[in-house]
Short mmCIF file of C-alpha atoms in Angstrom, two decimals:
data_model
loop_
_atom_site.label_atom_id
_atom_site.label_comp_id
_atom_site.label_asym_id
_atom_site.label_seq_id
_atom_site.Cartn_x
_atom_site.Cartn_y
_atom_site.Cartn_z
CA UNK J 1 20.23 2.08 28.81
CA UNK J 2 17.27 3.52 27.07
CA UNK J 3 15.12 5.24 29.69
CA UNK J 4 13.19 8.10 28.11
CA UNK J 5 11.45 8.93 24.86
CA UNK J 6 14.66 10.61 23.57
CA UNK J 7 14.28 11.25 19.83
CA UNK J 8 10.75 9.88 19.89
CA UNK J 9 9.54 12.67 22.21
CA UNK J 10 6.97 14.02 19.87
CA UNK J 11 5.15 16.24 22.36
CA UNK J 12 1.86 14.78 21.20
CA UNK J 13 -0.26 17.02 23.37
CA UNK J 14 1.37 20.14 21.98
CA UNK J 15 2.00 19.05 18.42
CA UNK J 16 0.58 21.67 16.02
CA UNK J 17 -2.22 20.63 13.74
CA UNK J 18 -1.55 19.82 10.15
CA UNK J 19 -2.86 22.58 7.98
CA UNK J 20 -6.38 21.60 7.00
CA UNK J 21 -6.50 21.34 3.25
CA UNK J 22 -9.68 22.38 1.54
CA UNK J 23 -9.47 20.66 -1.81
CA UNK J 24 -11.65 21.46 -4.77
CA UNK J 25 -13.96 18.89 -6.27
CA UNK J 26 -11.43 18.41 -9.06
CA UNK J 27 -8.58 17.67 -6.65
CA UNK J 28 -10.78 15.17 -4.79
CA UNK J 29 -11.53 13.41 -8.05
CA UNK J 30 -7.86 13.39 -8.90
CA UNK J 31 -7.25 11.64 -5.58
CA UNK J 32 -4.07 13.58 -4.93
CA UNK J 33 -1.65 11.62 -2.73
CA UNK J 34 0.07 13.53 0.05
CA UNK J 35 2.48 12.50 2.79
CA UNK J 36 1.91 13.51 6.38
CA UNK J 37 2.97 12.53 9.88
CA UNK J 38 0.52 10.91 12.25
CA UNK J 39 0.28 11.24 16.02
CA UNK J 40 3.20 8.90 16.71
CA UNK J 41 5.64 10.09 14.08
CA UNK J 42 4.83 7.61 11.33
CA UNK J 43 4.89 8.99 7.80
CA UNK J 44 1.62 8.10 6.11
CA UNK J 45 0.49 8.40 2.52
CA UNK J 46 -3.11 9.35 1.89
CA UNK J 47 -5.35 11.75 0.06
CA UNK J 48 -6.43 15.16 1.25
CA UNK J 49 -9.51 13.69 2.91
CA UNK J 50 -7.25 11.48 5.03
CA UNK J 51 -5.35 14.56 6.18
CA UNK J 52 -8.58 16.22 7.28
CA UNK J 53 -9.71 13.06 9.06
CA UNK J 54 -6.43 12.96 10.94
CA UNK J 55 -6.94 16.56 12.01
CA UNK J 56 -10.39 15.66 13.30
CA UNK J 57 -8.89 12.72 15.21
CA UNK J 58 -6.32 15.05 16.80
CA UNK J 59 -9.11 17.33 17.98
CA UNK J 60 -11.06 14.38 19.40
CA UNK J 61 -7.93 13.31 21.27
CA UNK J 62 -7.67 16.76 22.84
CA UNK J 63 -11.36 16.74 23.81
CA UNK J 64 -11.06 13.27 25.32
CA UNK J 65 -8.00 14.41 27.22
CA UNK J 66 -10.00 17.20 28.83
CA UNK J 67 -12.61 14.66 29.95
CA UNK J 68 -9.97 12.46 31.61
CA UNK J 69 -8.29 15.41 33.30
CA UNK J 70 -11.63 16.63 34.62
CA UNK J 71 -12.30 13.20 36.14
CA UNK J 72 -8.86 13.13 37.73
CA UNK J 73 -9.54 16.54 39.22
CA UNK J 74 -12.93 15.50 40.66
CA UNK J 75 -12.30 11.84 41.59
CA UNK J 76 -8.56 11.76 42.24
CA UNK J 77 -5.53 10.92 40.10
CA UNK J 78 -6.05 7.14 40.26
CA UNK J 79 -9.85 7.00 40.37
CA UNK J 80 -9.90 4.12 37.87
CA UNK J 81 -7.91 1.88 40.23
CA UNK J 82 -10.76 1.07 42.62
CA UNK J 83 -10.26 -2.42 44.16
CA UNK J 84 -13.51 -3.63 42.66
CA UNK J 85 -12.69 -2.54 39.12
CA UNK J 86 -11.01 -5.42 37.34
CA UNK J 87 -9.65 -5.52 33.84
CA UNK J 88 -9.77 -8.44 31.43
CA UNK J 89 -13.09 -9.63 32.74
CA UNK J 90 -16.40 -9.96 30.99
CA UNK J 91 -17.30 -6.32 31.15
CA UNK J 92 -16.67 -5.61 34.82
CA UNK J 93 -17.29 -8.24 37.47
CA UNK J 94 -19.26 -6.37 40.08
CA UNK J 95 -20.98 -7.98 43.03
CA UNK J 96 -24.35 -6.78 44.19
CA UNK J 97 -22.81 -5.61 47.46
CA UNK J 98 -20.58 -3.02 45.81
CA UNK J 99 -21.12 0.65 46.44
CA UNK J 100 -22.93 2.69 43.81
CA UNK J 101 -19.85 4.88 43.40
CA UNK J 102 -17.77 1.87 42.36
CA UNK J 103 -20.41 0.75 39.89
CA UNK J 104 -20.51 4.24 38.43
CA UNK J 105 -16.73 4.31 38.13
CA UNK J 106 -16.71 0.93 36.36
CA UNK J 107 -19.33 1.95 33.81
CA UNK J 108 -17.66 5.31 33.26
CA UNK J 109 -14.25 3.68 32.82
CA UNK J 110 -15.40 1.14 30.25
CA UNK J 111 -17.12 3.84 28.22
CA UNK J 112 -14.12 6.16 28.46
CA UNK J 113 -11.66 3.47 27.40
CA UNK J 114 -13.71 2.64 24.33
CA UNK J 115 -13.65 6.32 23.42
CA UNK J 116 -9.88 6.34 23.80
CA UNK J 117 -7.23 7.00 26.42
CA UNK J 118 -5.35 10.28 25.82
CA UNK J 119 -1.78 9.57 24.60
CA UNK J 120 -0.22 11.36 27.55
CA UNK J 121 -2.13 9.12 30.00
CA UNK J 122 -1.76 5.84 28.08
CA UNK J 123 1.46 4.68 29.78
CA UNK J 124 0.02 5.05 33.28
CA UNK J 125 -3.45 3.71 32.51
CA UNK J 126 -2.23 0.73 30.47
CA UNK J 127 0.39 -0.21 33.06
CA UNK J 128 -2.14 -0.14 35.87
CA UNK J 129 -5.23 -1.68 34.30
CA UNK J 130 -3.51 -4.38 32.23
CA UNK J 131 -1.94 -6.00 35.28
CA UNK J 132 1.62 -5.11 34.24
CA UNK J 133 2.21 -3.10 37.42
CA UNK J 134 1.07 -6.02 39.57
CA UNK J 135 3.24 -8.46 37.60
CA UNK J 136 6.29 -6.21 37.99
CA UNK J 137 5.67 -5.91 41.75
CA UNK J 138 6.11 -9.68 42.20
CA UNK J 139 9.80 -9.61 41.29
CA UNK J 140 12.82 -7.69 42.64
CA UNK J 141 13.06 -4.08 41.51
CA UNK J 142 16.24 -4.81 39.58
CA UNK J 143 14.69 -7.74 37.67
CA UNK J 144 14.77 -6.18 34.20
CA UNK J 145 18.21 -4.58 34.46
CA UNK J 146 19.61 -7.83 35.90
CA UNK J 147 18.00 -9.79 33.07
CA UNK J 148 19.46 -7.54 30.38
CA UNK J 149 22.92 -7.72 31.96
CA UNK J 150 22.68 -11.50 32.23
CA UNK J 151 21.79 -12.05 28.57
CA UNK J 152 24.17 -9.47 27.10
CA UNK J 153 26.64 -11.22 24.85
CA UNK J 154 25.52 -14.66 26.01
CA UNK J 155 25.38 -17.41 23.40
CA UNK J 156 22.74 -20.06 23.96
CA UNK J 157 20.77 -22.43 21.80
CA UNK J 158 18.15 -19.70 21.49
CA UNK J 159 20.58 -17.01 20.35
CA UNK J 160 22.15 -19.41 17.86
CA UNK J 161 18.73 -19.97 16.35
CA UNK J 162 18.11 -16.22 16.35
CA UNK J 163 21.37 -15.30 14.64
CA UNK J 164 21.97 -18.37 12.48
CA UNK J 165 18.73 -19.99 11.29
CA UNK J 166 19.23 -23.38 9.69
CA UNK J 167 18.28 -23.07 6.02
CA UNK J 168 18.51 -26.83 5.43
CA UNK J 169 15.96 -27.50 8.15
CA UNK J 170 13.79 -24.81 6.61
CA UNK J 171 13.90 -26.56 3.24
CA UNK J 172 12.93 -29.86 4.84
CA UNK J 173 10.03 -28.26 6.67
CA UNK J 174 8.77 -26.61 3.51
CA UNK J 175 8.81 -30.02 1.84
CA UNK J 176 6.47 -31.21 4.56
CA UNK J 177 4.09 -28.38 3.72
CA UNK J 178 3.80 -24.85 5.05
CA UNK J 179 0.64 -24.22 7.06
CA UNK J 180 -1.39 -21.38 5.59
CA UNK J 181 -0.93 -18.93 8.40
CA UNK J 182 2.88 -19.18 8.29
CA UNK J 183 2.90 -17.51 4.88
CA UNK J 184 3.47 -13.79 4.74
CA UNK J 185 0.70 -11.67 3.33
CA UNK J 186 2.85 -10.23 0.54
CA UNK J 187 3.61 -13.66 -0.91
CA UNK J 188 -0.04 -14.65 -0.71
CA UNK J 189 -1.07 -11.44 -2.40
CA UNK J 190 1.32 -12.03 -5.31
CA UNK J 191 0.04 -15.57 -5.74
CA UNK J 192 -3.57 -14.46 -5.60
CA UNK J 193 -2.91 -11.86 -8.30
CA UNK J 194 -1.26 -14.40 -10.59
CA UNK J 195 -4.03 -16.95 -10.11
CA UNK J 196 -7.22 -14.85 -10.23
CA UNK J 197 -9.19 -17.44 -12.15
CA UNK J 198 -8.00 -20.53 -10.32
CA UNK J 199 -10.77 -22.57 -8.73
CA UNK J 200 -8.27 -25.01 -7.24
CA UNK J 201 -7.42 -24.10 -3.69
CA UNK J 202 -4.58 -26.64 -3.75
CA UNK J 203 -2.99 -24.74 -6.65
CA UNK J 204 -3.06 -21.57 -4.63
CA UNK J 205 -1.53 -23.43 -1.70
CA UNK J 206 1.23 -24.92 -3.88
CA UNK J 207 2.29 -21.62 -5.42
CA UNK J 208 1.98 -19.81 -2.10
CA UNK J 209 4.36 -22.35 -0.58
CA UNK J 210 6.91 -21.73 -3.33
CA UNK J 211 6.65 -17.95 -3.08
CA UNK J 212 6.89 -18.10 0.69
CA UNK J 213 9.98 -20.29 0.53
CA UNK J 214 11.81 -17.77 -1.65
CA UNK J 215 10.96 -14.84 0.59
CA UNK J 216 11.63 -16.70 3.81
CA UNK J 217 15.08 -17.81 2.66
CA UNK J 218 15.94 -14.25 1.73
CA UNK J 219 14.90 -12.68 5.02
CA UNK J 220 15.40 -15.63 7.41
CA UNK J 221 12.10 -14.71 8.97
CA UNK J 222 9.79 -17.69 9.00
CA UNK J 223 8.58 -19.14 12.29
CA UNK J 224 7.75 -22.77 11.69
CA UNK J 225 8.07 -26.24 13.09
CA UNK J 226 11.25 -28.23 13.33
CA UNK J 227 10.59 -31.44 15.14
CA UNK J 228 9.15 -29.65 18.15
CA UNK J 229 11.44 -26.62 18.21
CA UNK J 230 11.00 -23.29 16.52
CA UNK J 231 13.16 -21.67 13.90
CA UNK J 232 13.55 -18.12 15.17
CA UNK J 233 13.96 -14.96 13.18
CA UNK J 234 17.32 -13.33 12.87
CA UNK J 235 17.01 -10.25 15.09
CA UNK J 236 19.64 -8.16 13.25
CA UNK J 237 17.78 -8.75 9.96
CA UNK J 238 14.31 -8.28 11.39
CA UNK J 239 14.87 -5.10 13.39
CA UNK J 240 15.51 -2.72 10.46
CA UNK J 241 12.35 -4.08 8.83
CA UNK J 242 10.27 -3.01 11.85
CA UNK J 243 8.54 0.24 10.85
CA UNK J 244 11.35 1.39 8.51
CA UNK J 245 11.70 5.14 8.20
CA UNK J 246 10.31 5.93 11.64
CA UNK J 247 12.30 8.83 13.16
CA UNK J 248 13.18 6.89 16.33
CA UNK J 249 12.47 3.21 15.80
CA UNK J 250 14.57 3.09 12.62
CA UNK J 251 17.73 4.34 14.32
CA UNK J 252 20.59 2.50 16.06
CA UNK J 253 19.17 3.61 19.40
CA UNK J 254 15.70 2.35 18.51
CA UNK J 255 17.00 -0.95 17.15
CA UNK J 256 19.08 -1.51 20.29
CA UNK J 257 16.16 -0.81 22.61
CA UNK J 258 13.85 -3.09 20.64
CA UNK J 259 16.42 -5.88 20.60
CA UNK J 260 16.92 -5.67 24.37
CA UNK J 261 13.19 -5.99 25.02
CA UNK J 262 12.78 -8.90 22.59
CA UNK J 263 15.90 -10.80 23.68
CA UNK J 264 15.07 -10.15 27.33
CA UNK J 265 11.62 -11.63 26.96
CA UNK J 266 12.92 -14.59 24.94
CA UNK J 267 15.01 -15.51 28.00
CA UNK J 268 12.11 -14.93 30.38
CA UNK J 269 9.91 -17.35 28.43
CA UNK J 270 11.89 -19.82 26.35
CA UNK J 271 8.68 -21.45 25.10
CA UNK J 272 7.81 -18.24 23.29
CA UNK J 273 11.35 -17.20 22.42
CA UNK J 274 10.94 -14.88 19.47
CA UNK J 275 8.20 -14.96 16.86
CA UNK J 276 7.58 -12.61 13.97
CA UNK J 277 4.91 -10.15 14.93
CA UNK J 278 6.37 -9.56 18.37
CA UNK J 279 8.85 -7.07 16.89
CA UNK J 280 5.99 -4.84 15.71
CA UNK J 281 4.10 -5.22 18.98
CA UNK J 282 7.16 -4.47 21.11
CA UNK J 283 8.13 -1.52 18.90
CA UNK J 284 4.76 0.14 19.35
CA UNK J 285 4.89 -0.53 23.09
CA UNK J 286 8.25 1.25 23.19
CA UNK J 287 6.72 4.30 21.52
CA UNK J 288 3.85 4.47 24.01
CA UNK J 289 5.51 3.59 27.32
CA UNK J 290 7.93 5.97 28.97
CA UNK J 291 10.66 3.41 29.64
CA UNK J 292 12.10 0.33 28.03
CA UNK J 293 11.39 -1.61 31.21
CA UNK J 294 7.70 -0.70 31.19
CA UNK J 295 7.50 -1.81 27.54
CA UNK J 296 8.98 -5.15 28.61
CA UNK J 297 6.36 -5.64 31.32
CA UNK J 298 3.55 -4.66 28.97
CA UNK J 299 4.81 -7.31 26.53
CA UNK J 300 4.94 -9.81 29.39
CA UNK J 301 1.38 -9.19 30.56
CA UNK J 302 0.16 -9.25 26.97
CA UNK J 303 1.64 -12.69 26.25
CA UNK J 304 1.08 -14.21 29.68
CA UNK J 305 -2.34 -12.85 30.65
CA UNK J 306 -4.19 -11.03 27.89
CA UNK J 307 -3.82 -13.20 24.79
CA UNK J 308 -4.72 -16.85 24.44
CA UNK J 309 -1.92 -19.21 25.42
CA UNK J 310 0.33 -20.79 22.77
CA UNK J 311 -0.18 -17.98 20.25
CA UNK J 312 3.59 -17.50 19.94
CA UNK J 313 4.95 -20.81 21.24
CA UNK J 314 6.68 -23.64 19.36
CA UNK J 315 3.91 -24.68 16.99
CA UNK J 316 1.81 -21.51 17.24
CA UNK J 317 -1.17 -23.74 17.91
CA UNK J 318 -2.97 -20.91 19.65
CA UNK J 319 -2.84 -18.84 16.48
CA UNK J 320 -4.25 -21.78 14.49
CA UNK J 321 -7.11 -22.02 16.96
CA UNK J 322 -7.84 -18.28 16.80
CA UNK J 323 -8.08 -18.44 13.02
CA UNK J 324 -10.61 -21.27 13.16
CA UNK J 325 -12.63 -19.48 15.82
CA UNK J 326 -12.63 -16.33 13.70
CA UNK J 327 -13.84 -18.29 10.68
CA UNK J 328 -16.77 -19.64 12.71
CA UNK J 329 -17.61 -16.19 14.08
CA UNK J 330 -17.57 -14.75 10.56
CA UNK J 331 -20.17 -17.34 9.55
CA UNK J 332 -22.37 -16.40 12.51
CA UNK J 333 -21.92 -12.63 12.47
CA UNK J 334 -21.50 -11.96 8.74
CA UNK J 335 -23.16 -14.93 6.99
CA UNK J 336 -23.44 -13.28 3.56
CA UNK J 337 -19.75 -12.47 3.50
CA UNK J 338 -18.77 -15.92 4.78
CA UNK J 339 -20.86 -17.64 2.10
CA UNK J 340 -19.39 -15.51 -0.67
CA UNK J 341 -15.81 -16.03 0.50
CA UNK J 342 -16.41 -19.76 0.66
CA UNK J 343 -17.55 -19.69 -2.96
CA UNK J 344 -14.29 -17.92 -3.84
CA UNK J 345 -12.38 -20.49 -1.78
CA UNK J 346 -10.89 -17.59 0.18
CA UNK J 347 -9.20 -18.53 3.45
CA UNK J 348 -9.61 -15.71 5.99
CA UNK J 349 -6.23 -16.62 7.47
CA UNK J 350 -4.67 -14.97 4.41
CA UNK J 351 -5.35 -11.62 6.07
CA UNK J 352 -6.40 -12.39 9.64
CA UNK J 353 -3.18 -14.16 10.65
CA UNK J 354 -1.20 -10.94 10.49
CA UNK J 355 -3.99 -9.08 12.29
CA UNK J 356 -3.89 -11.50 15.23
CA UNK J 357 -0.11 -12.02 15.43
CA UNK J 358 0.78 -8.34 15.07
CA UNK J 359 -2.37 -7.16 16.90
CA UNK J 360 -3.20 -4.93 13.90
CA UNK J 361 0.02 -2.93 14.36
CA UNK J 362 1.12 -3.61 10.75
CA UNK J 363 -2.32 -3.11 9.25
CA UNK J 364 -4.04 -0.16 10.93
CA UNK J 365 -2.74 3.41 11.37
CA UNK J 366 -0.94 3.87 14.67
CA UNK J 367 -3.59 5.81 16.60
CA UNK J 368 -6.31 3.40 15.41
CA UNK J 369 -4.16 0.46 16.51
CA UNK J 370 -3.59 2.01 19.92
CA UNK J 371 -7.30 2.69 20.35
CA UNK J 372 -7.84 -1.03 19.76
CA UNK J 373 -5.12 -1.78 22.31
CA UNK J 374 -6.78 0.58 24.82
CA UNK J 375 -9.74 -1.80 24.90
CA UNK J 376 -7.62 -4.94 24.49
CA UNK J 377 -5.67 -4.29 27.68
CA UNK J 378 -8.91 -3.74 29.60
CA UNK J 379 -11.46 -6.15 28.13
CA UNK J 380 -9.20 -8.91 26.82
CA UNK J 381 -8.56 -10.81 23.60
CA UNK J 382 -12.21 -10.92 22.53
CA UNK J 383 -11.62 -7.37 21.27
CA UNK J 384 -9.46 -8.76 18.43
CA UNK J 385 -12.44 -10.71 17.11
CA UNK J 386 -14.71 -7.66 17.37
CA UNK J 387 -12.28 -5.56 15.35
CA UNK J 388 -11.50 -8.23 12.74
CA UNK J 389 -15.21 -8.82 12.13
CA UNK J 390 -15.82 -5.08 11.93
CA UNK J 391 -13.28 -4.70 9.11
CA UNK J 392 -15.15 -7.27 7.05
CA UNK J 393 -18.52 -5.81 8.02
CA UNK J 394 -17.55 -2.28 6.97
CA UNK J 395 -16.84 -3.46 3.44
CA UNK J 396 -19.61 -6.03 3.15
CA UNK J 397 -21.17 -4.69 -0.06
CA UNK J 398 -17.82 -4.30 -1.82
CA UNK J 399 -16.70 -7.76 -0.79
CA UNK J 400 -19.89 -9.30 -2.10
CA UNK J 401 -19.06 -7.89 -5.54
CA UNK J 402 -15.65 -9.53 -5.75
CA UNK J 403 -14.85 -12.39 -8.10
CA UNK J 404 -11.23 -13.20 -7.24
CA UNK J 405 -9.17 -13.78 -4.12
CA UNK J 406 -6.87 -10.91 -5.06
CA UNK J 407 -9.81 -8.50 -5.12
CA UNK J 408 -10.76 -9.46 -1.57
CA UNK J 409 -7.23 -8.92 -0.29
CA UNK J 410 -7.01 -5.60 -2.14
CA UNK J 411 -10.18 -4.28 -0.52
CA UNK J 412 -9.23 -5.38 2.99
CA UNK J 413 -5.68 -4.02 2.79
CA UNK J 414 -6.82 -0.68 1.37
CA UNK J 415 -9.50 -0.44 4.06
CA UNK J 416 -7.18 -1.13 6.99
CA UNK J 417 -4.42 1.16 5.78
CA UNK J 418 -6.80 4.12 5.55
CA UNK J 419 -8.80 3.65 8.75
CA UNK J 420 -7.52 6.88 10.27
CA UNK J 421 -10.71 7.43 12.29
CA UNK J 422 -10.70 4.94 15.18
CA UNK J 423 -14.29 5.79 16.14
CA UNK J 424 -15.54 4.60 12.76
CA UNK J 425 -13.99 1.17 13.29
CA UNK J 426 -14.85 0.77 16.97
CA UNK J 427 -18.45 1.86 16.49
CA UNK J 428 -18.96 -1.01 14.08
CA UNK J 429 -16.95 -3.39 16.27
CA UNK J 430 -19.05 -2.87 19.38
CA UNK J 431 -22.40 -1.59 18.12
CA UNK J 432 -23.01 -3.53 14.91
CA UNK J 433 -21.24 -6.85 15.42
CA UNK J 434 -23.21 -7.76 18.51
CA UNK J 435 -22.18 -9.11 21.87
CA UNK J 436 -19.50 -11.78 22.22
CA UNK J 437 -18.62 -13.00 25.68
CA UNK J 438 -15.22 -14.29 26.70
CA UNK J 439 -16.93 -17.47 27.85
CA UNK J 440 -18.45 -18.03 24.41
CA UNK J 441 -15.10 -17.56 22.68
CA UNK J 442 -13.41 -19.88 25.18
CA UNK J 443 -15.92 -22.60 24.33
CA UNK J 444 -15.22 -22.08 20.62
CA UNK J 445 -11.50 -22.43 21.25
CA UNK J 446 -11.95 -25.71 23.10
CA UNK J 447 -14.07 -26.99 20.24
CA UNK J 448 -11.38 -26.18 17.67
CA UNK J 449 -8.32 -27.35 19.60
CA UNK J 450 -8.57 -31.10 18.80
CA UNK J 451 -8.67 -30.52 15.04
CA UNK J 452 -5.76 -28.09 15.21
CA UNK J 453 -3.59 -30.45 17.24
CA UNK J 454 -4.42 -33.32 14.90
CA UNK J 455 -3.38 -31.22 11.90
CA UNK J 456 -0.12 -30.20 13.52
CA UNK J 457 0.60 -33.78 14.55
CA UNK J 458 0.00 -34.97 11.00
CA UNK J 459 2.38 -32.38 9.66
CA UNK J 460 5.04 -33.33 12.21
CA UNK J 461 4.72 -36.94 11.10
CA UNK J 462 5.27 -35.91 7.48
CA UNK J 463 8.33 -33.91 8.49
CA UNK J 464 9.82 -36.81 10.44
CA UNK J 465 9.14 -39.11 7.52
CA UNK J 466 11.02 -36.79 5.15
CA UNK J 467 13.96 -36.61 7.55
CA UNK J 468 14.11 -40.40 7.80
CA UNK J 469 14.10 -40.72 4.01
CA UNK J 470 16.95 -38.21 3.76
CA UNK J 471 19.03 -40.17 6.29
CA UNK J 472 18.73 -43.38 4.31
#
């Protein structure tokens, strides 16, 4: 049983700095590409400026670590666990009767978390503030080990779907139409590049469906609808595609640990089962947390308490709703961008779906992703909207100059892949986007839910109609 960091013990706090390159003007202009390893062992390609930015981030991490250690020394090891300090609330819910010291702790904690939790403290702080520790305390101590033993080698309807997806059902469902956000970004990107001058959104949708079908049949990795049940990804196929090349995750030991967490949770919550995106989320949790069991409980609290419900369930209706809410927020917060994208007939779900399902783990560099998660586990799912809007906002002028869908995707992908400085992103997310309360977002979700459910119902009717025709 995987219990420690093993090969992934990267000694982050003591890892030597990458040699700071001092390129000449000519080398900058040449945009020399170099490979380097980030804080969590991922090999990253970037230019020499990216290397220097990463070095600056490492130094900021060390400085922030000294701040946290100083607070632990003065306030106590668990100073952030005051009874009155509650995570996942709108800011911090503090009553007027609370002591000044508690108010000070709450304000200090929120500010510190937005500046980043030191990697060495992340496991403890996340586990405590997210509610994972409390959730774990409600079950017997042997819950996880008993669960893993119980599911080992067991064949159920869920495992059959995981290991043997039904290609014929997949073909039928594609005939009924693939909802936009089920399509993988790579297929969409290819289509957008081949149809740069198309003004027909239905043409883009048609070709995207065809491209998606080819890729999905090859990799058996499309979550979609099947008369009320979900076609699940094939774990053995999906695991090697989760952060390939990573020195621990892309090993038999890493694959086994990731599979145990994912299969274990699929048995804990059969409504969720397994959905693409969860493999990336769980993999990153494994890298951060000290034990496989803690990664499991972090995944549990994330899906059951932090994120909106139904994001990963049968019809992924929650993800549909989030995309519509994001579209509305883009109109309100970035009206110039929203207007321009509408003129291009660009659907934000082409990029935002992966952001929300994978929680930016496939899009942003690892330390930037984890800085987003620092705030996510404390302030809740509204953080995802802040960050997604910030990515658009940071490239507003460039996006306004685009003429094709492919250009928009190019800019956004290049931007996210090179956001090595988390402070740059989070400063825009919280200082330039403006306030968004959880209550406001909840109201937006309720407003969008009827339309989403009607769309899914209509699609299910089409699917049933196709099945009836085939039976005749």
